[in-house]
Each structure stands twice: as structure tokens, then as C-alpha cells.
Short mmCIF file of N, CA and C in Angstrom, two decimals:
data_model
loop_
_atom_site.label_atom_id
_atom_site.label_comp_id
_atom_site.label_asym_id
_atom_site.label_seq_id
_atom_site.Cartn_x
_atom_site.Cartn_y
_atom_site.Cartn_z
N MET A 1 115.12 89.25 113.14
CA MET A 1 114.25 88.23 112.58
C MET A 1 114.48 88.17 111.06
N LYS A 2 114.55 86.97 110.54
CA LYS A 2 114.76 86.76 109.11
C LYS A 2 113.42 86.74 108.37
N ILE A 3 113.47 87.19 107.11
CA ILE A 3 112.29 87.10 106.25
C ILE A 3 112.06 85.63 105.93
N ALA A 4 110.84 85.18 106.17
CA ALA A 4 110.42 83.82 105.87
C ALA A 4 108.93 83.87 105.56
N SER A 5 108.41 82.80 105.02
CA SER A 5 106.99 82.74 104.72
C SER A 5 106.20 83.04 105.99
N GLY A 6 105.22 83.93 105.87
CA GLY A 6 104.39 84.28 107.00
C GLY A 6 104.90 85.44 107.83
N THR A 7 105.98 86.10 107.39
CA THR A 7 106.42 87.31 108.07
C THR A 7 105.90 88.53 107.32
N VAL A 8 105.75 89.63 108.04
CA VAL A 8 105.34 90.89 107.44
C VAL A 8 106.62 91.70 107.22
N VAL A 9 106.79 92.16 105.99
CA VAL A 9 108.02 92.85 105.59
C VAL A 9 107.68 94.25 105.10
N THR A 10 108.48 95.21 105.52
CA THR A 10 108.40 96.57 104.97
C THR A 10 109.69 96.80 104.21
N LEU A 11 109.54 97.29 102.97
CA LEU A 11 110.65 97.32 102.03
C LEU A 11 110.67 98.63 101.26
N SER A 12 111.84 99.23 101.11
CA SER A 12 112.00 100.32 100.14
C SER A 12 112.64 99.70 98.90
N PHE A 13 112.40 100.28 97.73
CA PHE A 13 112.83 99.63 96.50
C PHE A 13 112.97 100.62 95.35
N ASP A 14 113.75 100.23 94.36
CA ASP A 14 113.81 100.86 93.05
C ASP A 14 113.73 99.74 92.03
N ILE A 15 112.91 99.93 90.99
CA ILE A 15 112.84 98.98 89.87
C ILE A 15 113.35 99.73 88.65
N SER A 16 114.30 99.10 87.93
CA SER A 16 114.89 99.77 86.77
C SER A 16 114.91 98.83 85.56
N THR A 17 114.98 99.45 84.38
CA THR A 17 115.12 98.69 83.14
C THR A 17 116.57 98.23 83.03
N SER A 18 116.84 97.40 82.04
CA SER A 18 118.21 96.92 81.85
C SER A 18 119.16 98.05 81.48
N SER A 19 118.63 99.18 81.01
CA SER A 19 119.47 100.34 80.69
C SER A 19 119.71 101.23 81.92
N GLY A 20 119.09 100.87 83.06
CA GLY A 20 119.30 101.62 84.29
C GLY A 20 118.26 102.68 84.58
N GLU A 21 117.27 102.85 83.71
CA GLU A 21 116.22 103.84 83.94
C GLU A 21 115.30 103.36 85.06
N ILE A 22 115.15 104.16 86.11
CA ILE A 22 114.26 103.80 87.22
C ILE A 22 112.83 104.04 86.78
N VAL A 23 112.02 102.98 86.85
CA VAL A 23 110.63 103.07 86.41
C VAL A 23 109.63 103.05 87.56
N GLU A 24 110.08 102.63 88.72
CA GLU A 24 109.23 102.67 89.91
C GLU A 24 110.15 102.74 91.12
N SER A 25 109.74 103.56 92.10
CA SER A 25 110.59 103.75 93.27
C SER A 25 109.75 104.06 94.50
N SER A 26 110.15 103.49 95.62
CA SER A 26 109.46 103.79 96.87
C SER A 26 109.75 105.21 97.33
N SER A 27 110.76 105.86 96.75
CA SER A 27 111.00 107.26 97.11
C SER A 27 109.87 108.15 96.58
N ILE A 28 109.10 107.63 95.62
CA ILE A 28 107.94 108.35 95.09
C ILE A 28 106.65 107.80 95.71
N SER A 29 106.50 106.47 95.69
CA SER A 29 105.24 105.86 96.13
C SER A 29 105.22 105.47 97.60
N GLY A 30 106.37 105.50 98.26
CA GLY A 30 106.46 105.08 99.65
C GLY A 30 106.81 103.61 99.74
N PRO A 31 107.34 103.19 100.89
CA PRO A 31 107.70 101.78 101.08
C PRO A 31 106.47 100.88 100.99
N ILE A 32 106.70 99.61 100.70
CA ILE A 32 105.60 98.65 100.66
C ILE A 32 105.70 97.73 101.87
N THR A 33 104.55 97.31 102.36
CA THR A 33 104.46 96.35 103.45
C THR A 33 103.60 95.21 102.95
N PHE A 34 104.09 93.98 103.10
CA PHE A 34 103.40 92.82 102.54
C PHE A 34 103.64 91.59 103.40
N LEU A 35 102.78 90.60 103.19
CA LEU A 35 102.91 89.31 103.85
C LEU A 35 103.76 88.43 102.95
N HIS A 36 104.96 88.11 103.40
CA HIS A 36 105.91 87.37 102.56
C HIS A 36 105.43 85.95 102.27
N GLY A 37 105.66 85.52 101.02
CA GLY A 37 105.32 84.16 100.63
C GLY A 37 103.89 83.98 100.17
N ARG A 38 103.14 85.06 100.00
CA ARG A 38 101.74 84.97 99.58
C ARG A 38 101.51 85.44 98.15
N GLY A 39 102.60 85.60 97.37
CA GLY A 39 102.44 85.96 95.96
C GLY A 39 102.15 87.42 95.72
N GLY A 40 102.43 88.29 96.67
CA GLY A 40 102.17 89.70 96.49
C GLY A 40 103.29 90.46 95.79
N LEU A 41 104.40 89.78 95.54
CA LEU A 41 105.57 90.41 94.91
C LEU A 41 105.92 89.68 93.62
N LEU A 42 106.90 90.26 92.91
CA LEU A 42 107.45 89.55 91.77
C LEU A 42 108.03 88.23 92.28
N PRO A 43 107.78 87.12 91.59
CA PRO A 43 108.21 85.82 92.11
C PRO A 43 109.72 85.74 92.38
N GLY A 44 110.53 86.27 91.50
CA GLY A 44 111.98 86.21 91.70
C GLY A 44 112.43 87.04 92.88
N LEU A 45 111.79 88.17 93.11
CA LEU A 45 112.15 89.02 94.24
C LEU A 45 111.73 88.36 95.55
N ASP A 46 110.56 87.77 95.57
CA ASP A 46 110.07 87.08 96.76
C ASP A 46 111.09 86.04 97.22
N ARG A 47 111.61 85.26 96.28
CA ARG A 47 112.60 84.22 96.62
C ARG A 47 113.91 84.83 97.11
N ARG A 48 114.35 85.93 96.51
CA ARG A 48 115.64 86.52 96.88
C ARG A 48 115.60 87.21 98.24
N LEU A 49 114.42 87.61 98.68
CA LEU A 49 114.30 88.26 100.00
C LEU A 49 114.39 87.26 101.14
N GLU A 50 114.10 86.02 100.86
CA GLU A 50 114.09 84.97 101.89
C GLU A 50 115.41 84.99 102.67
N GLY A 51 115.33 85.08 103.98
CA GLY A 51 116.51 85.05 104.85
C GLY A 51 117.12 86.41 105.15
N MET A 52 116.68 87.46 104.45
CA MET A 52 117.21 88.80 104.74
C MET A 52 116.61 89.31 106.05
N ARG A 53 117.26 90.31 106.64
CA ARG A 53 116.82 90.90 107.91
C ARG A 53 116.65 92.42 107.75
N ALA A 54 115.99 93.04 108.71
CA ALA A 54 115.86 94.50 108.72
C ALA A 54 117.26 95.10 108.64
N GLY A 55 117.43 96.09 107.77
CA GLY A 55 118.72 96.74 107.57
C GLY A 55 119.49 96.17 106.39
N ASP A 56 119.18 94.94 105.95
CA ASP A 56 119.86 94.36 104.80
C ASP A 56 119.42 95.05 103.52
N ALA A 57 120.32 95.09 102.55
CA ALA A 57 120.03 95.67 101.24
C ALA A 57 120.56 94.72 100.18
N GLY A 58 120.01 94.81 98.99
CA GLY A 58 120.48 93.98 97.89
C GLY A 58 120.04 94.54 96.56
N THR A 59 120.76 94.16 95.52
CA THR A 59 120.42 94.52 94.15
C THR A 59 120.37 93.24 93.35
N PHE A 60 119.29 93.05 92.61
CA PHE A 60 119.06 91.80 91.90
C PHE A 60 118.67 92.08 90.45
N GLU A 61 119.09 91.17 89.56
CA GLU A 61 118.63 91.20 88.18
C GLU A 61 117.61 90.08 88.03
N LEU A 62 116.44 90.42 87.53
CA LEU A 62 115.37 89.44 87.38
C LEU A 62 115.05 89.22 85.91
N GLN A 63 115.03 87.96 85.51
CA GLN A 63 114.63 87.59 84.15
C GLN A 63 113.12 87.76 84.02
N PRO A 64 112.60 87.86 82.80
CA PRO A 64 111.15 88.07 82.63
C PRO A 64 110.29 87.07 83.38
N THR A 65 110.67 85.79 83.40
CA THR A 65 109.85 84.78 84.08
C THR A 65 109.82 85.00 85.58
N ASP A 66 110.81 85.71 86.13
CA ASP A 66 110.85 86.01 87.56
C ASP A 66 110.33 87.40 87.88
N ALA A 67 109.90 88.12 86.84
CA ALA A 67 109.48 89.51 87.04
C ALA A 67 108.05 89.70 86.51
N PHE A 68 107.91 90.31 85.35
CA PHE A 68 106.59 90.65 84.81
C PHE A 68 106.12 89.70 83.72
N GLY A 69 106.83 88.58 83.55
CA GLY A 69 106.41 87.56 82.60
C GLY A 69 106.79 87.87 81.17
N GLU A 70 106.47 86.93 80.31
CA GLU A 70 106.68 87.08 78.87
C GLU A 70 105.41 87.62 78.25
N VAL A 71 105.54 88.35 77.16
CA VAL A 71 104.38 88.94 76.48
C VAL A 71 103.37 87.86 76.10
N ASP A 72 103.84 86.74 75.55
CA ASP A 72 102.93 85.68 75.10
C ASP A 72 102.24 84.94 76.25
N ASP A 73 102.69 85.16 77.47
CA ASP A 73 102.06 84.53 78.64
C ASP A 73 101.12 85.46 79.38
N ALA A 74 100.97 86.69 78.89
CA ALA A 74 100.11 87.67 79.56
C ALA A 74 98.66 87.18 79.57
N PRO A 75 97.91 87.55 80.61
CA PRO A 75 96.51 87.10 80.68
C PRO A 75 95.67 87.66 79.53
N ILE A 76 94.65 86.91 79.18
CA ILE A 76 93.75 87.30 78.08
C ILE A 76 92.42 87.74 78.67
N LYS A 77 91.88 88.82 78.12
CA LYS A 77 90.59 89.36 78.58
C LYS A 77 89.69 89.55 77.37
N THR A 78 88.42 89.24 77.55
CA THR A 78 87.42 89.51 76.52
C THR A 78 86.79 90.86 76.83
N ILE A 79 86.81 91.75 75.83
CA ILE A 79 86.36 93.13 76.02
C ILE A 79 85.27 93.44 75.00
N PRO A 80 84.14 94.01 75.44
CA PRO A 80 83.13 94.44 74.47
C PRO A 80 83.73 95.47 73.51
N ARG A 81 83.44 95.34 72.23
CA ARG A 81 84.01 96.25 71.22
C ARG A 81 83.72 97.71 71.53
N GLY A 82 82.56 97.99 72.13
CA GLY A 82 82.19 99.36 72.44
C GLY A 82 83.10 100.02 73.46
N GLU A 83 83.88 99.24 74.21
CA GLU A 83 84.79 99.81 75.21
C GLU A 83 86.15 100.17 74.63
N LEU A 84 86.38 99.81 73.37
CA LEU A 84 87.67 100.11 72.74
C LEU A 84 87.58 101.39 71.92
N PRO A 85 88.73 101.99 71.62
CA PRO A 85 88.71 103.24 70.83
C PRO A 85 88.04 103.02 69.47
N ASP A 86 87.41 104.09 68.96
CA ASP A 86 86.80 104.02 67.63
C ASP A 86 87.89 103.76 66.60
N GLY A 87 87.46 103.22 65.47
CA GLY A 87 88.41 102.95 64.39
C GLY A 87 88.56 101.46 64.18
N ALA A 88 89.50 101.14 63.33
CA ALA A 88 89.71 99.74 62.97
C ALA A 88 90.30 98.96 64.14
N VAL A 89 89.60 97.91 64.52
CA VAL A 89 90.11 97.00 65.55
C VAL A 89 90.50 95.74 64.79
N ALA A 90 91.80 95.44 64.82
CA ALA A 90 92.28 94.31 64.04
C ALA A 90 93.25 93.48 64.87
N VAL A 91 93.32 92.21 64.53
CA VAL A 91 94.29 91.33 65.17
C VAL A 91 95.69 91.93 64.95
N GLY A 92 96.45 92.01 66.02
CA GLY A 92 97.78 92.62 65.94
C GLY A 92 97.78 94.08 66.38
N GLY A 93 96.59 94.67 66.50
CA GLY A 93 96.51 96.05 66.97
C GLY A 93 96.78 96.12 68.46
N ALA A 94 97.10 97.31 68.93
CA ALA A 94 97.39 97.49 70.36
C ALA A 94 96.79 98.80 70.84
N PHE A 95 96.34 98.79 72.10
CA PHE A 95 95.75 99.96 72.73
C PHE A 95 96.33 100.11 74.12
N GLU A 96 96.53 101.33 74.56
CA GLU A 96 96.95 101.60 75.93
C GLU A 96 95.70 101.67 76.79
N ALA A 97 95.80 101.15 78.00
CA ALA A 97 94.67 101.18 78.92
C ALA A 97 95.20 101.41 80.33
N LYS A 98 94.32 101.89 81.20
CA LYS A 98 94.66 102.08 82.62
C LYS A 98 93.95 101.00 83.43
N MET A 99 94.70 100.41 84.35
CA MET A 99 94.15 99.43 85.28
C MET A 99 93.44 100.22 86.39
N PRO A 100 92.60 99.55 87.20
CA PRO A 100 91.90 100.25 88.28
C PRO A 100 92.83 101.03 89.21
N GLY A 101 94.05 100.56 89.44
CA GLY A 101 94.99 101.27 90.30
C GLY A 101 95.72 102.39 89.59
N GLY A 102 95.42 102.60 88.30
CA GLY A 102 96.06 103.68 87.55
C GLY A 102 97.26 103.26 86.74
N GLN A 103 97.69 102.00 86.85
CA GLN A 103 98.85 101.52 86.12
C GLN A 103 98.50 101.35 84.65
N SER A 104 99.41 101.78 83.76
CA SER A 104 99.20 101.61 82.32
C SER A 104 99.58 100.21 81.88
N VAL A 105 98.78 99.65 80.98
CA VAL A 105 99.08 98.37 80.35
C VAL A 105 98.78 98.52 78.86
N THR A 106 99.25 97.57 78.08
CA THR A 106 98.95 97.53 76.66
C THR A 106 98.00 96.37 76.42
N LEU A 107 96.97 96.60 75.65
CA LEU A 107 96.05 95.54 75.24
C LEU A 107 96.44 95.16 73.82
N ASN A 108 96.98 93.95 73.65
CA ASN A 108 97.36 93.44 72.33
C ASN A 108 96.22 92.58 71.81
N VAL A 109 95.58 93.01 70.71
CA VAL A 109 94.42 92.32 70.16
C VAL A 109 94.86 91.00 69.53
N ILE A 110 94.21 89.89 69.96
CA ILE A 110 94.56 88.58 69.41
C ILE A 110 93.39 87.92 68.67
N GLU A 111 92.16 88.44 68.90
CA GLU A 111 91.00 87.88 68.22
C GLU A 111 89.91 88.95 68.18
N VAL A 112 89.24 89.06 67.04
CA VAL A 112 88.17 90.06 66.89
C VAL A 112 86.88 89.34 66.51
N GLY A 113 85.83 89.56 67.30
CA GLY A 113 84.51 89.02 67.00
C GLY A 113 83.56 90.16 66.71
N GLU A 114 82.31 89.83 66.39
CA GLU A 114 81.33 90.88 66.09
C GLU A 114 81.03 91.74 67.31
N GLN A 115 80.94 91.13 68.49
CA GLN A 115 80.59 91.85 69.71
C GLN A 115 81.77 92.12 70.63
N ASP A 116 82.74 91.19 70.61
CA ASP A 116 83.84 91.24 71.58
C ASP A 116 85.20 91.15 70.89
N VAL A 117 86.19 91.58 71.66
CA VAL A 117 87.59 91.49 71.22
C VAL A 117 88.35 90.78 72.33
N LYS A 118 89.21 89.83 71.98
CA LYS A 118 90.09 89.21 72.96
C LYS A 118 91.45 89.87 72.84
N ALA A 119 91.99 90.25 74.01
CA ALA A 119 93.28 90.94 74.01
C ALA A 119 94.12 90.46 75.19
N ARG A 120 95.43 90.44 74.98
CA ARG A 120 96.36 90.16 76.07
C ARG A 120 96.58 91.45 76.85
N ILE A 121 96.59 91.34 78.18
CA ILE A 121 96.86 92.49 79.05
C ILE A 121 98.36 92.43 79.37
N VAL A 122 99.13 93.28 78.73
CA VAL A 122 100.58 93.20 78.78
C VAL A 122 101.16 94.33 79.64
N HIS A 123 101.87 93.96 80.69
CA HIS A 123 102.57 94.94 81.54
C HIS A 123 103.67 95.58 80.70
N PRO A 124 103.94 96.88 80.89
CA PRO A 124 104.98 97.55 80.10
C PRO A 124 106.37 96.90 80.23
N LEU A 125 106.64 96.19 81.32
CA LEU A 125 107.96 95.57 81.50
C LEU A 125 107.95 94.08 81.17
N ALA A 126 106.84 93.57 80.63
CA ALA A 126 106.79 92.15 80.24
C ALA A 126 107.85 91.89 79.19
N GLY A 127 108.52 90.74 79.32
CA GLY A 127 109.53 90.35 78.35
C GLY A 127 110.89 90.99 78.58
N GLN A 128 111.03 91.80 79.62
CA GLN A 128 112.28 92.51 79.87
C GLN A 128 112.99 92.01 81.12
N VAL A 129 114.31 92.06 81.07
CA VAL A 129 115.13 91.84 82.26
C VAL A 129 115.09 93.15 83.04
N ILE A 130 114.84 93.07 84.35
CA ILE A 130 114.78 94.28 85.16
C ILE A 130 115.77 94.18 86.31
N GLY A 131 116.09 95.33 86.86
CA GLY A 131 116.90 95.40 88.06
C GLY A 131 116.04 95.84 89.22
N VAL A 132 116.28 95.27 90.39
CA VAL A 132 115.55 95.65 91.59
C VAL A 132 116.56 95.86 92.71
N SER A 133 116.54 97.06 93.30
CA SER A 133 117.35 97.35 94.48
C SER A 133 116.39 97.48 95.65
N VAL A 134 116.73 96.83 96.77
CA VAL A 134 115.84 96.84 97.93
C VAL A 134 116.61 97.15 99.20
N LYS A 135 115.88 97.67 100.19
CA LYS A 135 116.39 97.78 101.55
C LYS A 135 115.26 97.31 102.46
N VAL A 136 115.57 96.33 103.29
CA VAL A 136 114.57 95.80 104.22
C VAL A 136 114.50 96.75 105.39
N MET A 137 113.34 97.35 105.60
CA MET A 137 113.15 98.33 106.66
C MET A 137 112.68 97.68 107.96
N ALA A 138 111.84 96.63 107.84
CA ALA A 138 111.31 95.97 109.04
C ALA A 138 110.83 94.58 108.68
N VAL A 139 110.93 93.68 109.67
CA VAL A 139 110.41 92.31 109.54
C VAL A 139 109.76 91.96 110.88
N ARG A 140 108.54 91.41 110.83
CA ARG A 140 107.87 90.98 112.05
C ARG A 140 107.01 89.76 111.75
N GLU A 141 106.65 89.05 112.81
CA GLU A 141 105.73 87.93 112.67
C GLU A 141 104.35 88.47 112.27
N ALA A 142 103.68 87.76 111.41
CA ALA A 142 102.31 88.13 111.05
C ALA A 142 101.38 87.76 112.20
N THR A 143 100.34 88.58 112.37
CA THR A 143 99.32 88.26 113.36
C THR A 143 98.46 87.10 112.86
N ARG A 144 97.69 86.53 113.75
CA ARG A 144 96.78 85.44 113.36
C ARG A 144 95.81 85.93 112.26
N ALA A 145 95.29 87.14 112.41
CA ALA A 145 94.36 87.68 111.41
C ALA A 145 95.05 87.83 110.05
N GLU A 146 96.30 88.26 110.06
CA GLU A 146 97.04 88.41 108.80
C GLU A 146 97.30 87.06 108.16
N GLN A 147 97.66 86.06 108.97
CA GLN A 147 97.90 84.71 108.46
C GLN A 147 96.62 84.15 107.84
N GLN A 148 95.50 84.32 108.54
CA GLN A 148 94.24 83.77 108.06
C GLN A 148 93.72 84.52 106.84
N GLY A 149 93.87 85.85 106.84
CA GLY A 149 93.37 86.66 105.73
C GLY A 149 94.30 86.73 104.55
N GLY A 150 95.57 86.38 104.74
CA GLY A 150 96.52 86.39 103.64
C GLY A 150 97.01 87.76 103.24
N ARG A 151 96.76 88.76 104.10
CA ARG A 151 97.24 90.11 103.78
C ARG A 151 97.52 90.86 105.08
N VAL A 152 98.30 91.93 104.95
CA VAL A 152 98.68 92.72 106.12
C VAL A 152 97.49 93.53 106.59
N VAL A 153 97.30 93.53 107.90
CA VAL A 153 96.23 94.31 108.52
C VAL A 153 96.89 95.49 109.22
N THR A 154 96.48 96.68 108.83
CA THR A 154 97.04 97.86 109.49
C THR A 154 96.02 98.41 110.45
N SER A 155 96.50 98.88 111.55
CA SER A 155 95.62 99.47 112.56
C SER A 155 95.36 100.92 112.21
N PRO A 156 94.17 101.41 112.50
CA PRO A 156 93.93 102.84 112.28
C PRO A 156 94.78 103.65 113.27
N PRO A 157 95.13 104.88 112.90
CA PRO A 157 95.91 105.69 113.82
C PRO A 157 95.12 105.94 115.10
N PRO A 158 95.82 106.11 116.21
CA PRO A 158 95.10 106.37 117.46
C PRO A 158 94.39 107.72 117.39
N PRO A 159 93.31 107.88 118.15
CA PRO A 159 92.60 109.17 118.14
C PRO A 159 93.48 110.24 118.76
N PRO A 160 93.24 111.48 118.38
CA PRO A 160 94.04 112.57 118.98
C PRO A 160 93.73 112.67 120.47
N PRO A 161 94.69 113.15 121.27
CA PRO A 161 94.43 113.29 122.70
C PRO A 161 93.32 114.30 122.96
N ARG A 162 92.56 114.04 124.01
CA ARG A 162 91.47 114.95 124.38
C ARG A 162 91.99 115.93 125.41
N HIS A 163 91.59 117.13 125.29
CA HIS A 163 92.00 118.17 126.25
C HIS A 163 90.89 118.51 127.18
#
């Protein structure tokens, strides 16, 4: 079965910088399983996977617009000043922060008010060309629930046998 919109794909991967440094790998975090065509992946990678089958592998170079975006296009968040580190908060300043999933991002200050600060939430690989190596481990049709919910539904493991 070929990868197409509405299929469930399991993928192993390595993401590297243009210098070849691996910054994320499924050998550490485990393979990913996702509903293809629903925006759960880097946009350029999503397009390049189209038509691949289980067992296929590929290596791709992704421009910033197809990967983590440009720094100036990063989303903007308003943050209460009390949530930022003590000290001078100024336009042009930057702070490291952790996202709920534990991923590090940089907050680039673009506006400072009396109560709040506006900052861009910048992914560490924003503005960079990256390399992605993938191996398609499995492809299957999405269930009706997955199609309707827009995400992969995993079944709980079966109960242990009773003796």
C-alpha cells in the first residue's frame, strides 16, 4: 500500500543539521505513527513521503519553509512579565524556554509592555536547511474513527492471559 492522504504511517527517522549533526532520531525516541496528510509532520516531509511504501527509505534536504519555518514567521505569544526571568527585559532580548512536551525553544522579545511581553516562539532549527532520512516501517488504511478524529487511535494492549 502506498502512502496517501488518510493512511496511517509508521516511520523511523533521523533529522540532521546542514553540517550533518543528528539532532533528533527515532533510534532514541522510537518510531512515529501518524495520520498522513493531516499536518502532523514537517510540510516538506509530508509531501515527499507521498507514494512511498513499507520498506522504502529516502533522504531529503528541506528548506526552512518546508521544515521549521523562518525565524520572522515564528508564532507570537503574549507572556506576563512575571513569568520571565528576573532582570532587564528588552526588545531584542532572548530567553530559552521549555514547551509542555519538553522541547526547548527560544523566546525572542519583540515588544515590552508594563504587564506583558510579546515574544516569538522560535524552534531551534528555524531558518535552517535540514536533512531528514526516513524508513517507512508500515502503511495501513486509517480506521473510520481515525479519519473522523484526525489522529491515530491505538488500542490498549490485550490483558495478560488468566491461569
